[in-house]
Amino acid sequence: MDRHNCHLGAARHRRVPSTPPQMAQSAEKKTPKPDPPKPKRPKKRKQPSSGQIAEEFIISTLEKGIEGLRREFNRNPRIYDTAKCTVSCRNPTLNRYKDIGCHDYNRVHVVGANPDEYIHANYVGIEENPKCFICTQGPMETTCADFWMMVIQQKAWVCVVLSGRAAV
């Protein structure tokens, strides 16, 4: 039996080219397909302004109300890891509250202040802007000058007091 031809009864089969001649000619005449479009880079998310962030915070806080804020406060433990608050622990006289530490990793540094001292203040933010707010204790007589130096150096344009009148 021939390798390219075989006999099955009366019918004779022959090998057919994989592309018929008409298609082969039309394939040669076709223009090449354009490259597929490159995937578009995702648009960079627009960073919210400090004003927008502050507005969202205020709205969220007002929606929680006093009782909601108390529940949230009581849910959080009041202990802190002293290994993460080494400067705070070395300066207990500069801390208004003994049970609230000041983390070293996001601490606000006041330029020109005594290098052995510090101000109890931390940057607070979101992923897009890790330094959008400063959270600090109310200044004491011994820290008042450093507090205002920090406000000026950090160009803070709004100060919000979240404590009872006795603490200020």
mmCIF file of C-alpha atoms in Angstrom:
data_model
loop_
_atom_site.group_PDB
_atom_site.id
_atom_site.type_symbol
_atom_site.label_atom_id
_atom_site.label_comp_id
_atom_site.label_asym_id
_atom_site.label_seq_id
_atom_site.Cartn_x
_atom_site.Cartn_y
_atom_site.Cartn_z
ATOM 1 C CA MET A 1 0.000 0.000 0.000
ATOM 2 C CA ASP A 2 1.242 3.376 -1.005
ATOM 3 C CA ARG A 3 2.064 5.668 1.848
ATOM 4 C CA HIS A 4 0.223 8.660 0.359
ATOM 5 C CA ASN A 5 -2.662 6.871 -1.258
ATOM 6 C CA CYS A 6 -4.859 4.156 0.043
ATOM 7 C CA HIS A 7 -7.635 2.123 -1.476
ATOM 8 C CA LEU A 8 -10.924 1.710 0.270
ATOM 9 C CA GLY A 9 -13.237 -0.224 -1.887
ATOM 10 C CA ALA A 10 -13.785 1.608 -5.180
ATOM 11 C CA ALA A 11 -12.961 5.054 -3.802
ATOM 12 C CA ARG A 12 -9.490 6.375 -4.184
ATOM 13 C CA HIS A 13 -8.249 8.981 -1.706
ATOM 14 C CA ARG A 14 -5.372 11.279 -2.207
ATOM 15 C CA ARG A 15 -3.589 13.571 0.148
ATOM 16 C CA VAL A 16 -4.927 17.151 0.015
ATOM 17 C CA PRO A 17 -2.760 20.139 0.881
ATOM 18 C CA SER A 18 -3.671 21.678 4.206
ATOM 19 C CA THR A 19 -4.457 25.048 2.599
ATOM 20 C CA PRO A 20 -6.558 24.972 -0.582
ATOM 21 C CA PRO A 21 -4.963 26.938 -3.471
ATOM 22 C CA GLN A 22 -7.685 29.633 -3.416
ATOM 23 C CA MET A 23 -7.102 30.276 0.301
ATOM 24 C CA ALA A 24 -3.334 30.232 -0.070
ATOM 25 C CA GLN A 25 -3.530 33.006 -2.696
ATOM 26 C CA SER A 26 -5.970 35.100 -0.655
ATOM 27 C CA ALA A 27 -3.803 34.643 2.460
ATOM 28 C CA GLU A 28 -0.838 36.077 0.557
ATOM 29 C CA LYS A 29 -2.875 39.144 -0.476
ATOM 30 C CA LYS A 30 -4.155 39.878 3.039
ATOM 31 C CA THR A 31 -2.605 42.785 4.856
ATOM 32 C CA PRO A 32 -1.026 41.932 8.172
ATOM 33 C CA LYS A 33 -3.233 42.384 11.195
ATOM 34 C CA PRO A 34 -2.298 45.347 13.358
ATOM 35 C CA ASP A 35 -0.789 44.616 16.739
ATOM 36 C CA PRO A 36 -3.372 44.367 19.484
ATOM 37 C CA PRO A 37 -3.656 47.589 21.474
ATOM 38 C CA LYS A 38 -1.351 47.826 24.440
ATOM 39 C CA PRO A 39 -3.114 47.567 27.754
ATOM 40 C CA LYS A 40 -3.716 50.988 29.216
ATOM 41 C CA ARG A 41 -1.986 51.820 32.450
ATOM 42 C CA PRO A 42 -4.469 52.269 35.228
ATOM 43 C CA LYS A 43 -5.064 55.900 35.997
ATOM 44 C CA LYS A 44 -3.379 57.077 39.133
ATOM 45 C CA ARG A 45 -5.969 57.634 41.803
ATOM 46 C CA LYS A 46 -6.276 61.263 42.630
ATOM 47 C CA GLN A 47 -5.056 61.839 46.153
ATOM 48 C CA PRO A 48 -7.790 63.298 48.352
ATOM 49 C CA SER A 49 -7.053 66.710 49.770
ATOM 50 C CA SER A 50 -6.559 67.239 53.485
ATOM 51 C CA GLY A 51 -9.860 69.114 53.491
ATOM 52 C CA GLN A 52 -11.710 66.123 51.987
ATOM 53 C CA ILE A 53 -10.114 63.750 54.479
ATOM 54 C CA ALA A 54 -10.964 66.053 57.376
ATOM 55 C CA GLU A 55 -14.556 66.365 56.145
ATOM 56 C CA GLU A 56 -14.936 62.566 55.906
ATOM 57 C CA PHE A 57 -13.492 62.187 59.408
ATOM 58 C CA ILE A 58 -15.853 64.802 60.842
ATOM 59 C CA ILE A 59 -18.901 63.264 59.154
ATOM 60 C CA SER A 60 -17.911 59.768 60.343
ATOM 61 C CA THR A 61 -17.348 61.046 63.886
ATOM 62 C CA LEU A 62 -20.684 62.878 63.981
ATOM 63 C CA GLU A 63 -22.487 59.776 62.698
ATOM 64 C CA LYS A 64 -20.991 57.683 65.529
ATOM 65 C CA GLY A 65 -22.121 60.150 68.169
ATOM 66 C CA ILE A 66 -20.826 60.335 71.726
ATOM 67 C CA GLU A 67 -21.915 56.809 72.652
ATOM 68 C CA GLY A 68 -20.397 55.341 69.482
ATOM 69 C CA LEU A 69 -17.097 57.086 70.183
ATOM 70 C CA ARG A 70 -17.126 55.812 73.770
ATOM 71 C CA ARG A 71 -17.751 52.240 72.568
ATOM 72 C CA GLU A 72 -14.917 52.552 70.046
ATOM 73 C CA PHE A 73 -12.581 53.960 72.700
ATOM 74 C CA ASN A 74 -13.438 51.211 75.191
ATOM 75 C CA ARG A 75 -12.891 48.488 72.548
ATOM 76 C CA ASN A 76 -9.260 49.521 72.164
ATOM 77 C CA PRO A 77 -6.841 48.366 74.829
ATOM 78 C CA ARG A 78 -5.121 51.136 76.752
ATOM 79 C CA ILE A 79 -1.856 49.322 77.023
ATOM 80 C CA TYR A 80 0.936 50.025 74.611
ATOM 81 C CA ASP A 81 4.072 48.213 73.602
ATOM 82 C CA THR A 82 6.881 50.022 75.398
ATOM 83 C CA ALA A 83 9.378 48.550 72.907
ATOM 84 C CA LYS A 84 7.737 50.699 70.206
ATOM 85 C CA CYS A 85 7.619 53.808 72.406
ATOM 86 C CA THR A 86 11.185 54.108 73.662
ATOM 87 C CA VAL A 87 11.471 57.914 73.469
ATOM 88 C CA SER A 88 8.090 58.330 75.152
ATOM 89 C CA CYS A 89 9.144 56.010 77.984
ATOM 90 C CA ARG A 90 12.384 57.934 78.513
ATOM 91 C CA ASN A 91 10.442 61.206 78.911
ATOM 92 C CA PRO A 92 7.540 60.498 81.292
ATOM 93 C CA THR A 93 7.346 64.122 82.485
ATOM 94 C CA LEU A 94 6.492 65.203 78.919
ATOM 95 C CA ASN A 95 3.522 62.820 78.655
ATOM 96 C CA ARG A 96 0.171 64.169 79.790
ATOM 97 C CA TYR A 97 -1.256 60.642 80.060
ATOM 98 C CA LYS A 98 0.880 57.821 81.409
ATOM 99 C CA ASP A 99 -1.121 55.106 79.630
ATOM 100 C CA ILE A 100 -0.841 56.576 76.112
ATOM 101 C CA GLY A 101 2.487 56.012 74.406
ATOM 102 C CA CYS A 102 3.971 57.866 71.474
ATOM 103 C CA HIS A 103 5.208 55.420 68.810
ATOM 104 C CA ASP A 104 8.755 55.989 67.625
ATOM 105 C CA TYR A 105 8.179 54.981 63.972
ATOM 106 C CA ASN A 106 5.765 57.815 63.127
ATOM 107 C CA ARG A 107 6.735 60.362 65.757
ATOM 108 C CA VAL A 108 6.840 64.051 64.815
ATOM 109 C CA HIS A 109 10.292 65.546 65.306
ATOM 110 C CA VAL A 110 10.523 69.219 66.232
ATOM 111 C CA VAL A 111 13.579 70.862 64.690
ATOM 112 C CA GLY A 112 15.433 73.058 67.135
ATOM 113 C CA ALA A 113 14.022 71.439 70.244
ATOM 114 C CA ASN A 114 16.412 69.930 72.727
ATOM 115 C CA PRO A 115 17.532 66.615 71.138
ATOM 116 C CA ASP A 116 16.978 64.803 74.440
ATOM 117 C CA GLU A 117 13.354 65.938 74.554
ATOM 118 C CA TYR A 118 10.438 65.176 72.308
ATOM 119 C CA ILE A 119 6.850 66.183 71.766
ATOM 120 C CA HIS A 120 4.107 63.612 72.226
ATOM 121 C CA ALA A 121 2.848 63.730 68.629
ATOM 122 C CA ASN A 122 2.439 61.176 65.849
ATOM 123 C CA TYR A 123 1.638 61.355 62.155
ATOM 124 C CA VAL A 124 -1.637 59.684 61.259
ATOM 125 C CA GLY A 125 -2.728 59.029 57.733
ATOM 126 C CA ILE A 126 -3.874 56.768 54.971
ATOM 127 C CA GLU A 127 -1.953 54.675 52.465
ATOM 128 C CA GLU A 128 -1.841 57.456 49.873
ATOM 129 C CA ASN A 129 -0.731 60.049 52.417
ATOM 130 C CA PRO A 130 0.798 58.607 55.598
ATOM 131 C CA LYS A 131 1.419 62.063 57.090
ATOM 132 C CA CYS A 132 -1.885 63.831 56.479
ATOM 133 C CA PHE A 133 -2.695 64.498 60.164
ATOM 134 C CA ILE A 134 -0.804 64.966 63.394
ATOM 135 C CA CYS A 135 -2.330 63.554 66.535
ATOM 136 C CA THR A 136 -0.876 65.043 69.694
ATOM 137 C CA GLN A 137 -1.707 65.448 73.348
ATOM 138 C CA GLY A 138 -2.814 68.834 74.600
ATOM 139 C CA PRO A 139 0.250 70.891 75.480
ATOM 140 C CA MET A 140 1.298 71.201 79.104
ATOM 141 C CA GLU A 141 3.124 74.196 80.558
ATOM 142 C CA THR A 142 6.420 72.376 80.018
ATOM 143 C CA THR A 143 5.616 71.443 76.392
ATOM 144 C CA CYS A 144 3.690 74.501 75.181
ATOM 145 C CA ALA A 145 6.637 76.106 73.337
ATOM 146 C CA ASP A 146 7.478 72.821 71.559
ATOM 147 C CA PHE A 147 3.797 72.355 70.668
ATOM 148 C CA TRP A 148 3.604 75.725 68.884
ATOM 149 C CA MET A 149 7.014 75.188 67.281
ATOM 150 C CA MET A 150 5.646 71.917 65.859
ATOM 151 C CA VAL A 151 2.466 73.632 64.595
ATOM 152 C CA ILE A 152 4.551 76.250 62.778
ATOM 153 C CA GLN A 153 7.175 73.831 61.402
ATOM 154 C CA GLN A 154 4.556 71.374 60.159
ATOM 155 C CA LYS A 155 2.504 74.233 58.644
ATOM 156 C CA ALA A 156 -0.631 72.993 60.373
ATOM 157 C CA TRP A 157 -3.537 75.184 59.308
ATOM 158 C CA VAL A 158 -6.145 73.627 61.584
ATOM 159 C CA CYS A 159 -5.936 72.522 65.222
ATOM 160 C CA VAL A 160 -8.797 70.450 66.608
ATOM 161 C CA VAL A 161 -9.049 69.790 70.338
ATOM 162 C CA LEU A 162 -10.635 66.445 71.218
ATOM 163 C CA SER A 163 -10.538 66.498 75.003
ATOM 164 C CA GLY A 164 -12.338 67.828 77.993
ATOM 165 C CA ARG A 165 -11.718 71.399 79.012
ATOM 166 C CA ALA A 166 -9.804 70.334 82.105
ATOM 167 C CA ALA A 167 -7.125 68.677 79.955
ATOM 168 C CA VAL A 168 -6.298 71.850 78.015
#
